[in-house]
Amino acid sequence: MACDQLLVRPAVGEDEDLQRRLRRLYLCFGATDGDFGPFLEAALSSFQRLHDIAEERGVYGPTTRAALEAKTGRGGRGSGSGGRSGIR
């Protein structure tokens, strides 16, 4: 896959990270189950709308990914902004 292609769904294993990141921003609720269902898609769309991201709503593309990482920190599991180990 080329770097500039949009991911309609996150790659395997990334969906749980996406859920955790959106949960840190109080946009996603429920268990981190790795299911890219309608609730996660709605949370992603809300993030895009709140941050004026022009990518197609609900698509986890490079612009959305960069904005989400900027808001929640670059690390994956357990990392949060400000060097904290994550919000529970």
C-alpha positions as MATLAB code, in Angstrom:
seq = 'MACDQLLVRPAVGEDEDLQRRLRRLYLCFGATDGDFGPFLEAALSSFQRLHDIAEERGVYGPTTRAALEAKTGRGGRGSGSGGRSGIR';
ca = [
       0.000    0.000    0.000;
       1.354    3.444   -0.898;
       1.979    5.901    1.925;
      -0.527    8.388    0.554;
      -3.452    5.943    0.420;
      -6.219    6.347    2.948;
      -7.024    3.580    5.371;
     -10.763    3.151    5.664;
     -10.099    0.877    8.608;
      -6.945    0.827   10.744;
      -4.404   -1.906   10.080;
      -4.529   -5.043   12.212;
      -3.688   -4.133   15.804;
      -4.083   -0.387   15.260;
      -7.802   -0.333   15.979;
      -7.228   -0.875   19.726;
      -4.660    1.949   19.740;
      -7.177    4.155   17.932;
      -9.821    3.322   20.552;
      -7.403    4.148   23.404;
      -6.405    7.462   21.834;
     -10.000    8.535   21.227;
     -10.910    7.454   24.764;
      -8.170    9.742   26.162;
      -9.977   12.594   24.423;
     -13.368   11.438   25.795;
     -14.682   10.680   22.314;
     -14.848    6.886   22.575;
     -16.462    4.919   25.365;
     -16.668    1.233   26.145;
     -14.193   -1.612   26.044;
     -11.025   -1.599   23.974;
     -12.079   -4.573   21.905;
     -10.364   -3.915   18.583;
     -13.687   -3.730   16.740;
     -13.907   -0.921   14.192;
     -17.668   -0.684   14.407;
     -20.150    2.181   14.071;
     -19.342    3.692   17.491;
     -15.613    3.896   16.791;
     -16.306    5.295   13.332;
     -18.586    7.955   14.880;
     -15.895    8.840   17.453;
     -13.316    9.170   14.685;
     -15.696   11.368   12.670;
     -16.272   13.572   15.724;
     -12.512   14.013   16.179;
     -12.165   14.968   12.507;
     -15.029   17.449   12.730;
     -13.712   19.031   15.949;
     -10.273   19.528   14.403;
     -11.434   20.599   10.923;
      -9.783   17.639    9.238;
     -10.809   17.498    5.605;
     -10.322   13.749    5.122;
     -13.431   11.729    4.488;
     -15.342   11.337    7.759;
     -14.619    8.066    9.514;
     -11.522    7.356    7.402;
      -8.304    6.901    9.388;
      -5.883    8.515    6.950;
      -2.507   10.206    7.398;
      -3.860   13.654    8.319;
      -6.196   12.232   10.959;
      -3.462    9.962   12.312;
      -0.985   12.864   12.653;
      -3.556   15.080   14.399;
      -4.573   12.300   16.783;
      -0.943   11.521   17.631;
      -0.282   15.231   18.219;
      -3.162   15.363   20.712;
      -2.435   12.087   22.522;
       1.305   11.544   22.146;
       3.366    9.587   19.631;
       3.685    6.371   21.628;
       1.143    3.639   21.456;
      -0.104    1.623   24.378;
      -0.147    3.478   27.678;
       1.459    6.716   26.558;
      -0.308    9.996   26.899;
       0.439   13.631   26.427;
       2.746   15.244   28.942;
       4.710   12.065   29.557;
       2.012   10.494   31.714;
       1.400    6.791   31.420;
      -2.194    7.205   30.241;
      -5.567    8.061   31.688;
      -7.708    5.329   33.153;
];
